Short mmCIF file of C-alpha atoms and ligand atoms in Angstrom, two decimals:
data_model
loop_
_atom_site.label_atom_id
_atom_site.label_comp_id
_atom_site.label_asym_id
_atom_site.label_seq_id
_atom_site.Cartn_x
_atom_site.Cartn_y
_atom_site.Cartn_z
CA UNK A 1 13.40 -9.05 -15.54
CA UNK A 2 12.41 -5.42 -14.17
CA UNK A 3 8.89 -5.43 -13.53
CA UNK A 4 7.96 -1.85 -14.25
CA UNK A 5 5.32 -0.69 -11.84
CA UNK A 6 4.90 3.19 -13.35
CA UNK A 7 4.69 1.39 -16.68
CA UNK A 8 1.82 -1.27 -15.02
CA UNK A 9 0.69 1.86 -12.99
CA UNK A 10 -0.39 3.86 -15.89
CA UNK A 11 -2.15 1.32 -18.13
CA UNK A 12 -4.58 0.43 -14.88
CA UNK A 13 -4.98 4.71 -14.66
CA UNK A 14 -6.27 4.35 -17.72
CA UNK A 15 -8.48 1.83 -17.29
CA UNK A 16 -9.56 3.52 -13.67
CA UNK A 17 -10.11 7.19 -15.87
CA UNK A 18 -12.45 5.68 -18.41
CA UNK A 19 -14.45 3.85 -15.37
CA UNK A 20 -14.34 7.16 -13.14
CA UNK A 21 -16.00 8.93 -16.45
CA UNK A 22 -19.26 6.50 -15.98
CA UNK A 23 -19.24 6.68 -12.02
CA UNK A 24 -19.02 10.88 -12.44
CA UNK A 25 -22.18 10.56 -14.98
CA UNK A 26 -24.14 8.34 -12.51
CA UNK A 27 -23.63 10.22 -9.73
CA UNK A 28 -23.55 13.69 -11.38
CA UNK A 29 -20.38 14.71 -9.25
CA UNK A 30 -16.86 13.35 -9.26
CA UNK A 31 -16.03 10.84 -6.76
CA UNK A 32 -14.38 12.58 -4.18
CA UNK A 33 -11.51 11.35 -1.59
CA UNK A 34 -10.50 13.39 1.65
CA UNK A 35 -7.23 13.09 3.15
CA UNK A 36 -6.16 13.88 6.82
CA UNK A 37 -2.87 14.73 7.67
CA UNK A 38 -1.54 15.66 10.79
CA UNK A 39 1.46 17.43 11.62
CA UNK A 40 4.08 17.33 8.63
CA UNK A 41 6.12 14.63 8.75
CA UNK A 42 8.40 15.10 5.42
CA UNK A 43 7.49 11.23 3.88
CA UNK A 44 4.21 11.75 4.56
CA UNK A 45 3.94 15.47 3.00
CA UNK A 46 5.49 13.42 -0.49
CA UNK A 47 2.98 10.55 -0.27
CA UNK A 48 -0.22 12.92 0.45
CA UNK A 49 1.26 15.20 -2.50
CA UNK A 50 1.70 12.47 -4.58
CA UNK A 51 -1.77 11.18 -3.89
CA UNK A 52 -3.80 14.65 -4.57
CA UNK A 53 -1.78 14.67 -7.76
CA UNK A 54 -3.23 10.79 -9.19
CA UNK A 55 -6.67 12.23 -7.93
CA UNK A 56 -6.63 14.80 -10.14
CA UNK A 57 -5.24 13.00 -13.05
CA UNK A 58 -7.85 10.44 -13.29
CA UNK A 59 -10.84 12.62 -12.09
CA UNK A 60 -11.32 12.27 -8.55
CA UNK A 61 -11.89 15.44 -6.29
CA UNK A 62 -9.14 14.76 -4.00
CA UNK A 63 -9.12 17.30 -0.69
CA UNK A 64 -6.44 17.68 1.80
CA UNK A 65 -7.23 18.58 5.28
CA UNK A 66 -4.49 19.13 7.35
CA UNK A 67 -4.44 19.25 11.39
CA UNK A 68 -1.30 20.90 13.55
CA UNK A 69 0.92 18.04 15.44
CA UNK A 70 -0.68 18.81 18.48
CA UNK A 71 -4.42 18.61 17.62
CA UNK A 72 -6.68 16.83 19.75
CA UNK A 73 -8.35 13.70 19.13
CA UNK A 74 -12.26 15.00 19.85
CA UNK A 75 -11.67 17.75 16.56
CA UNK A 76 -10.18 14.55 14.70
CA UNK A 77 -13.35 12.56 15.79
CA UNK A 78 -15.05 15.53 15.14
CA UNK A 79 -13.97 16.19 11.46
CA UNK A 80 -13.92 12.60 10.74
CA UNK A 81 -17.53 12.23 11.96
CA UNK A 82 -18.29 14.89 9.44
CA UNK A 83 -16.63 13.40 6.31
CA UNK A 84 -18.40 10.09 6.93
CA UNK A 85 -21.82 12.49 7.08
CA UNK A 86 -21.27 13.97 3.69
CA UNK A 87 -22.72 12.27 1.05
CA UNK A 88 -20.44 14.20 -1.16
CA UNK A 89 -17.36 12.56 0.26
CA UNK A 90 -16.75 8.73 -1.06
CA UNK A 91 -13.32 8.17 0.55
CA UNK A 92 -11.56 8.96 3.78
CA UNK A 93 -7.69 8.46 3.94
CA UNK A 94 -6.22 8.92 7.39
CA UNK A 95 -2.62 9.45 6.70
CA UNK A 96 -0.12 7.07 8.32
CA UNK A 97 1.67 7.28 10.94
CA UNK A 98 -0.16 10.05 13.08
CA UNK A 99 1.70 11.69 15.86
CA UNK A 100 2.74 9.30 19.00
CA UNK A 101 0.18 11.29 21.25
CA UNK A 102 -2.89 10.02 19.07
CA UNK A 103 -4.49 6.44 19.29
CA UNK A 104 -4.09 5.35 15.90
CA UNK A 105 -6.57 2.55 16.19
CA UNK A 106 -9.28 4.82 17.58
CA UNK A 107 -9.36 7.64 14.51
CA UNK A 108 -9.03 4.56 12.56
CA UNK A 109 -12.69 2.94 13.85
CA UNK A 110 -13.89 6.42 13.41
CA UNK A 111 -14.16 5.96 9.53
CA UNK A 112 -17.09 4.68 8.80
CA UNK A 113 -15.87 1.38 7.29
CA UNK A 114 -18.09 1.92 3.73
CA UNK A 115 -15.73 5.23 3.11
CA UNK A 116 -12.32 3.22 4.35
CA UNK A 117 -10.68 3.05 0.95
CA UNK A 118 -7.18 2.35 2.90
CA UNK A 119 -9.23 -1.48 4.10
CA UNK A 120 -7.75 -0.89 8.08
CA UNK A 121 -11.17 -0.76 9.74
CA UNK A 122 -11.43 -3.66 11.70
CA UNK A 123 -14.44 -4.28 9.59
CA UNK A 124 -12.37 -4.10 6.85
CA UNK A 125 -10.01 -6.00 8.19
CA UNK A 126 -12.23 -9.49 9.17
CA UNK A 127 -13.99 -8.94 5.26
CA UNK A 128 -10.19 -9.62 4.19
CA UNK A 129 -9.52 -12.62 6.61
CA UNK A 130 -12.84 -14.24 6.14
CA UNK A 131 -11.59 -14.14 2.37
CA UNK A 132 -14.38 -11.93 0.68
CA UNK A 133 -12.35 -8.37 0.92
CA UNK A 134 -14.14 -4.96 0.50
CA UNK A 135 -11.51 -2.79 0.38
CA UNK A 136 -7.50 -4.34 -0.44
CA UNK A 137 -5.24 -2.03 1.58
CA UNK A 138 -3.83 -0.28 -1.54
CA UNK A 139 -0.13 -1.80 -1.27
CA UNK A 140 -1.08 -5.03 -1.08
CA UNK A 141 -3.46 -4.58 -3.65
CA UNK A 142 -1.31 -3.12 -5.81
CA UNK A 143 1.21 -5.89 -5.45
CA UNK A 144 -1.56 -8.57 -6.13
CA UNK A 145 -1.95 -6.21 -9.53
CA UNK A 146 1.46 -6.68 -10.19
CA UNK A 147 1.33 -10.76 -10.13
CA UNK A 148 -1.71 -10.27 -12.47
CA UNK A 149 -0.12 -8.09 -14.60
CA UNK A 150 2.52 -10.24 -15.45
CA UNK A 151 0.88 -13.34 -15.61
CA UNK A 152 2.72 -15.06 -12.45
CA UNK A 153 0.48 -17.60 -11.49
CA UNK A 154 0.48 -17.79 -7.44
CA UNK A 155 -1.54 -21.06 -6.44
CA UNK A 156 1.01 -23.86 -5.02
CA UNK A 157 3.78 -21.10 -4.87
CA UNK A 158 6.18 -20.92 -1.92
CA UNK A 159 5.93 -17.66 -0.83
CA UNK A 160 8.29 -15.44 2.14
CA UNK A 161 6.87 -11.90 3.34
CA UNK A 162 9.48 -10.65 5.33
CA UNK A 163 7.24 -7.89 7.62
CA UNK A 164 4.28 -8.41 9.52
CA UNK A 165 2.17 -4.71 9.44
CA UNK A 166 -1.51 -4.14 9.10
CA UNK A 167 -0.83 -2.41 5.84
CA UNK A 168 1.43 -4.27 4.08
CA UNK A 169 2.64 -7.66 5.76
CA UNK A 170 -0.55 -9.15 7.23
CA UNK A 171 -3.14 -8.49 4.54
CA UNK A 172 -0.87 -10.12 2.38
CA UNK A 173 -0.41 -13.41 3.65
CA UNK A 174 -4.07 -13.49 3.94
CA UNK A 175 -4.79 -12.39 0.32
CA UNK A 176 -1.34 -15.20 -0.97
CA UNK A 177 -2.92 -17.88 1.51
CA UNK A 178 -6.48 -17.66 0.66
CA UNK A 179 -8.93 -19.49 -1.76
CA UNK A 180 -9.33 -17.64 -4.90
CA UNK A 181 -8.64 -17.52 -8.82
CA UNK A 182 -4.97 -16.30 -7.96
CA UNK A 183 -3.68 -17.23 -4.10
CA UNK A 184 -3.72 -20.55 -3.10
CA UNK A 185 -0.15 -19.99 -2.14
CA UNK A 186 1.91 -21.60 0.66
CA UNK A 187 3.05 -18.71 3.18
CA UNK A 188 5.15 -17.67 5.85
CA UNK A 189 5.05 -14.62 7.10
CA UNK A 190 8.72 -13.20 8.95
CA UNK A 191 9.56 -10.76 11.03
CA UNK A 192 12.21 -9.48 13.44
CA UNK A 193 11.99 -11.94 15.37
CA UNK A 194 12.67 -14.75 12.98
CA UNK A 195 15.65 -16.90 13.44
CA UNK A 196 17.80 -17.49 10.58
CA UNK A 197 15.83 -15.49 7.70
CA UNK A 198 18.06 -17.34 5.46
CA UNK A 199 16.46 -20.84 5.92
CA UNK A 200 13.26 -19.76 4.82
CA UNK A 201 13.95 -17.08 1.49
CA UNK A 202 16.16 -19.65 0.14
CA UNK A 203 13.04 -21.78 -0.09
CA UNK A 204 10.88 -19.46 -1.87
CA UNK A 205 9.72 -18.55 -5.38
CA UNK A 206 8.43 -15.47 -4.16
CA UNK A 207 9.97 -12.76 -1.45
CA UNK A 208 8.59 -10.25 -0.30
CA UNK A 209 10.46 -7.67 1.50
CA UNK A 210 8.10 -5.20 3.71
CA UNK A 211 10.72 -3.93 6.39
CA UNK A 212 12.10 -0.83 6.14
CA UNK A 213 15.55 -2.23 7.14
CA UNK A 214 17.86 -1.02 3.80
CA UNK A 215 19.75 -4.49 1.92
CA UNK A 216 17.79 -7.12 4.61
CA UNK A 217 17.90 -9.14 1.65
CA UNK A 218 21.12 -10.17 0.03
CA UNK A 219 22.29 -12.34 -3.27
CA UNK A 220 22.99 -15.42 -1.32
CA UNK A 221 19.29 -15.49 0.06
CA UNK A 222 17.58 -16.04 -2.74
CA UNK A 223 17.39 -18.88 -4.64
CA UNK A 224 18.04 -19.00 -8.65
CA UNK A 225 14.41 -17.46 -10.51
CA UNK A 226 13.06 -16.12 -7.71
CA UNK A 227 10.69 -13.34 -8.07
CA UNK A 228 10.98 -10.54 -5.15
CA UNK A 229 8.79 -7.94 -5.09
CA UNK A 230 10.88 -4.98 -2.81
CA UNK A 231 8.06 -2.77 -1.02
CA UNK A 232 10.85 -1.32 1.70
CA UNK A 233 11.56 2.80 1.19
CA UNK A 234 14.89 3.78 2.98
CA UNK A 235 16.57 6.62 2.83
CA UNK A 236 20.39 6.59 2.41
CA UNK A 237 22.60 9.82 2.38
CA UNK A 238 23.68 10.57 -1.28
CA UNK A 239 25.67 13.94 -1.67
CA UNK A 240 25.76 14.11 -5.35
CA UNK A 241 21.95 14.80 -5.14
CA UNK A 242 20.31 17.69 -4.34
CA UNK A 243 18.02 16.70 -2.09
CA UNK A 244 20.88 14.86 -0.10
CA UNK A 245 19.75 11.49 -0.39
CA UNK A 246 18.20 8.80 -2.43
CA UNK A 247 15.86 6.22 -1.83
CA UNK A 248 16.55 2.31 -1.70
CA UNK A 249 14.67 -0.48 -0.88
CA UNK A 250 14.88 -3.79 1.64
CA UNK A 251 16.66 -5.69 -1.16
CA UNK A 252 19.97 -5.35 -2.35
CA UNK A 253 19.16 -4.90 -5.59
CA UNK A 254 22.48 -5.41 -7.63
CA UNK A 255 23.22 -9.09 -6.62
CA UNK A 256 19.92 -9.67 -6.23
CA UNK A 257 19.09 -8.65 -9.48
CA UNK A 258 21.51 -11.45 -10.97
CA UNK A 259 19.34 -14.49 -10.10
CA UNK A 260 15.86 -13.10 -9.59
CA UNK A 261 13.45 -13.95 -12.57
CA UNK A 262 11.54 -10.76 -11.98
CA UNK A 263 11.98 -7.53 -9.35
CA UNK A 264 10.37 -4.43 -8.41
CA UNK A 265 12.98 -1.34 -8.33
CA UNK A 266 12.98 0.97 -5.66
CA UNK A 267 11.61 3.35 -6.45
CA UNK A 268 9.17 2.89 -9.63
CA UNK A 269 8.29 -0.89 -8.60
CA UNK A 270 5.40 -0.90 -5.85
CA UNK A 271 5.21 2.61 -5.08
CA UNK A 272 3.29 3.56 -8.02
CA UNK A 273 1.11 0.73 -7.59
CA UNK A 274 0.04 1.62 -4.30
CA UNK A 275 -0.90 4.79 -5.53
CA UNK A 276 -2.74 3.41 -7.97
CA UNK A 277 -4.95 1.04 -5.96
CA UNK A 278 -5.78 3.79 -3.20
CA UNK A 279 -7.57 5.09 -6.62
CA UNK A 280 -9.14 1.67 -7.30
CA UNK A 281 -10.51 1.64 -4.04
CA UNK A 282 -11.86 5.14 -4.50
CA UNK A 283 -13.90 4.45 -7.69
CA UNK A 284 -15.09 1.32 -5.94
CA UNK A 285 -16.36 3.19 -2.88
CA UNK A 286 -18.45 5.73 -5.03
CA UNK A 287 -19.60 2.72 -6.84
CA UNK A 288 -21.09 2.25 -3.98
CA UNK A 289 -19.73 -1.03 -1.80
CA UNK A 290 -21.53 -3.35 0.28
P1 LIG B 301 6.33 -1.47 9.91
O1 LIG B 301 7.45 -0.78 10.61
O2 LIG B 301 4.96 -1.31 10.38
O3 LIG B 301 6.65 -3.03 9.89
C1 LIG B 301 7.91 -3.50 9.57
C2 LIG B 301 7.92 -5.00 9.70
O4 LIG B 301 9.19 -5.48 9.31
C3 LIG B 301 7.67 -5.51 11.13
O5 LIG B 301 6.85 -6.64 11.10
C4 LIG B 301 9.07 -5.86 11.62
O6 LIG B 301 9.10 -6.92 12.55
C5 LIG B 301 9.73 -6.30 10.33
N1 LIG B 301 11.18 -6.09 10.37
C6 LIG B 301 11.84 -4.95 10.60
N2 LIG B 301 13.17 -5.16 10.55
C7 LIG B 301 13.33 -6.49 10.31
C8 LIG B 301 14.45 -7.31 10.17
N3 LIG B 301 15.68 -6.83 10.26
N4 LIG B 301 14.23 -8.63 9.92
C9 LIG B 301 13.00 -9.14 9.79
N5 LIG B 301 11.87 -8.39 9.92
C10 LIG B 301 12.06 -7.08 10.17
O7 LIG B 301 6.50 -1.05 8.40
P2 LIG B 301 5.44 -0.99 7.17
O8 LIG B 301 4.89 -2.33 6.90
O9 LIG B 301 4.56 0.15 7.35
O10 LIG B 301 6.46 -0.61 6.00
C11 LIG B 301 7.55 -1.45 5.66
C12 LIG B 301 8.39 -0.75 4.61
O11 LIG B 301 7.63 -0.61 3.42
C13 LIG B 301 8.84 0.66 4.97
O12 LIG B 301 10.11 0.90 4.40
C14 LIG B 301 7.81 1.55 4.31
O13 LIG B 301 8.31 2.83 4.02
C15 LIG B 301 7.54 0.76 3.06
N6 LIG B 301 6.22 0.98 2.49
C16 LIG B 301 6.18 1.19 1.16
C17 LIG B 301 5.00 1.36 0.52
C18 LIG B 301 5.00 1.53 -0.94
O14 LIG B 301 4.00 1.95 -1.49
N7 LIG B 301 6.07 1.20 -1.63
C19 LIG B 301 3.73 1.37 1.25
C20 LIG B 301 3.86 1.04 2.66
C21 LIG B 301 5.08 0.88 3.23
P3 LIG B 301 8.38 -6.80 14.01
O15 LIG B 301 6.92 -6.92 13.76
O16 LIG B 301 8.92 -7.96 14.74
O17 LIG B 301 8.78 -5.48 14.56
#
């Protein structure tokens, strides 16, 4: 079965509007999030579009600031410094990846870790590990959702995440592994350095691809009602569109498609999700978070 995450996506938008109404009341603004982009890397131009465009939907003041490629890091410490100053301003979003020439982890520590609705402070990070989370990274989160959402129950579950990132990968095995009213699962977490990938999907009732390498997961992988949950974006030349491509996940969907119980398309599966949560996230930092 498809599980439709624009469908999923818009009933939780709802839900997050309605909430968003009573936070803008109490704090007699709206809750505001502030992006940073640097340079303009095309897939990050979409996602920071697409982002702006949920903020205004459901109510939040969203704000792009953008910074040339070549900016350097004391005006990004600088600006950052300010946003976490303004009381006005409930979420920071540093938009990933920033040029080579930056330290990543450094404008990441900047954020003070109360406004870090993306949950990649270090912080933010031991909260998740030590199994009381603050802020979900939003994909993760999102994908959590989804199991909710559908009523997959996850505790004794043999789950595969195939990618090991801070954002995606990582948090994830530590949100499936963990104590709670929906984990409890049994996981291993793969990567490119895994020997024979094989031996391990075909064990699980849950895969989760998080690579960015287009088809890693094939029809004879999986075994018969798995659920896979695709987060992989790849782009793949396509000259009957426009644009001149099309976008496809880790998971080859058609034969995969035949024996999986459920799976997220690419794109409309975790993509809107992720969206979604960064919103979440939002109304939960001008809740006001501990
Ligand atoms: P990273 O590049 O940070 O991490 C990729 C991970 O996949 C690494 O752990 C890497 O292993 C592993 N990997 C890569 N190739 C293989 C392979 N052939 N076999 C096994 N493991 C492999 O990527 P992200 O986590 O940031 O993103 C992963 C994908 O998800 C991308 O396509 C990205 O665009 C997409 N994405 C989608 C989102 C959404 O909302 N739908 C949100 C975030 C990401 P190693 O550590 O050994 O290098």
């Amino acid at each position: 079965m498809l599980i439709d995450g624009k469908e999923i996506s818009k009933k939780i938008l709802k839900e997050i509007s309605s909430d968003l109404r009573q936070i803008s009341k109490n704090l007699g603004r709206q809750p505001a999030l502030s992006i940073i982009l640097i340079g303009n890397n095309p897939a990050s131009e979409t996602y920071v579009k697409a982002k702006i465009k949920t903020c205004n939907e459901v109510g939040i003041k969203g704000e792009l600031i953008r910074f040339d490629v070549n900016v350097d890091s004391k005006i990004l410490m600088k600006e950052i410094d300010k946003l976490n100053n303004n009381s006005e301003v409930d979420g920071i979003l540093l938009q990933l990846p920033v040029p080579k020439n930056l330290d990543e982890r450094e404008l990441i520590e900047q954020i003070n870790p109360l406004k870090d609705v993306d949950g990649l402070t270090a912080e933010n990070i031991g909260f998740l590990n030590s199994g009381a989370p603050r802020f979900i990274p939003a994909t993760p989160y999102g994908i959590m959702e989804i199991f909710n959402r559908i009523g997959v129950t996850l505790s004794g579950k043999k789950v595969v995440i195939i990618g090991r990132s801070n954002i995606v990968g990582r948090p994830l095995f530590s949100l499936m592994s963990g104590r709670g009213e929906n984990s409890n699962s049994t996981v291993t977490l793969c990567h490119s350095y895994t020997e024979n990938l094989s031996e391990f999907t075909l064990q699980a009732d849950i895969i989760i691809a998080a690579t960015g390498s287009a088809n890693i997961v094939d029809g004879s992988m999986i075994k018969e009602g798995a659920i896979i949950i695709d987060v992989g974006i790849n782009r793949v030349d396509d000259k009957s569109r426009k644009s001149g491509y099309r976008l496809i996940g880790d998971v080859d969907f058609k034969n995969v498609n035949k024996k999986a119980s459920y799976i997220t398309p690419v794109p409309g599966g975790v993509g809107p999700m992720t969206i979604t949560m960064l919103m979440k996230n939002v109304c939960n930092a001008a809740k006001g978070v501990k």
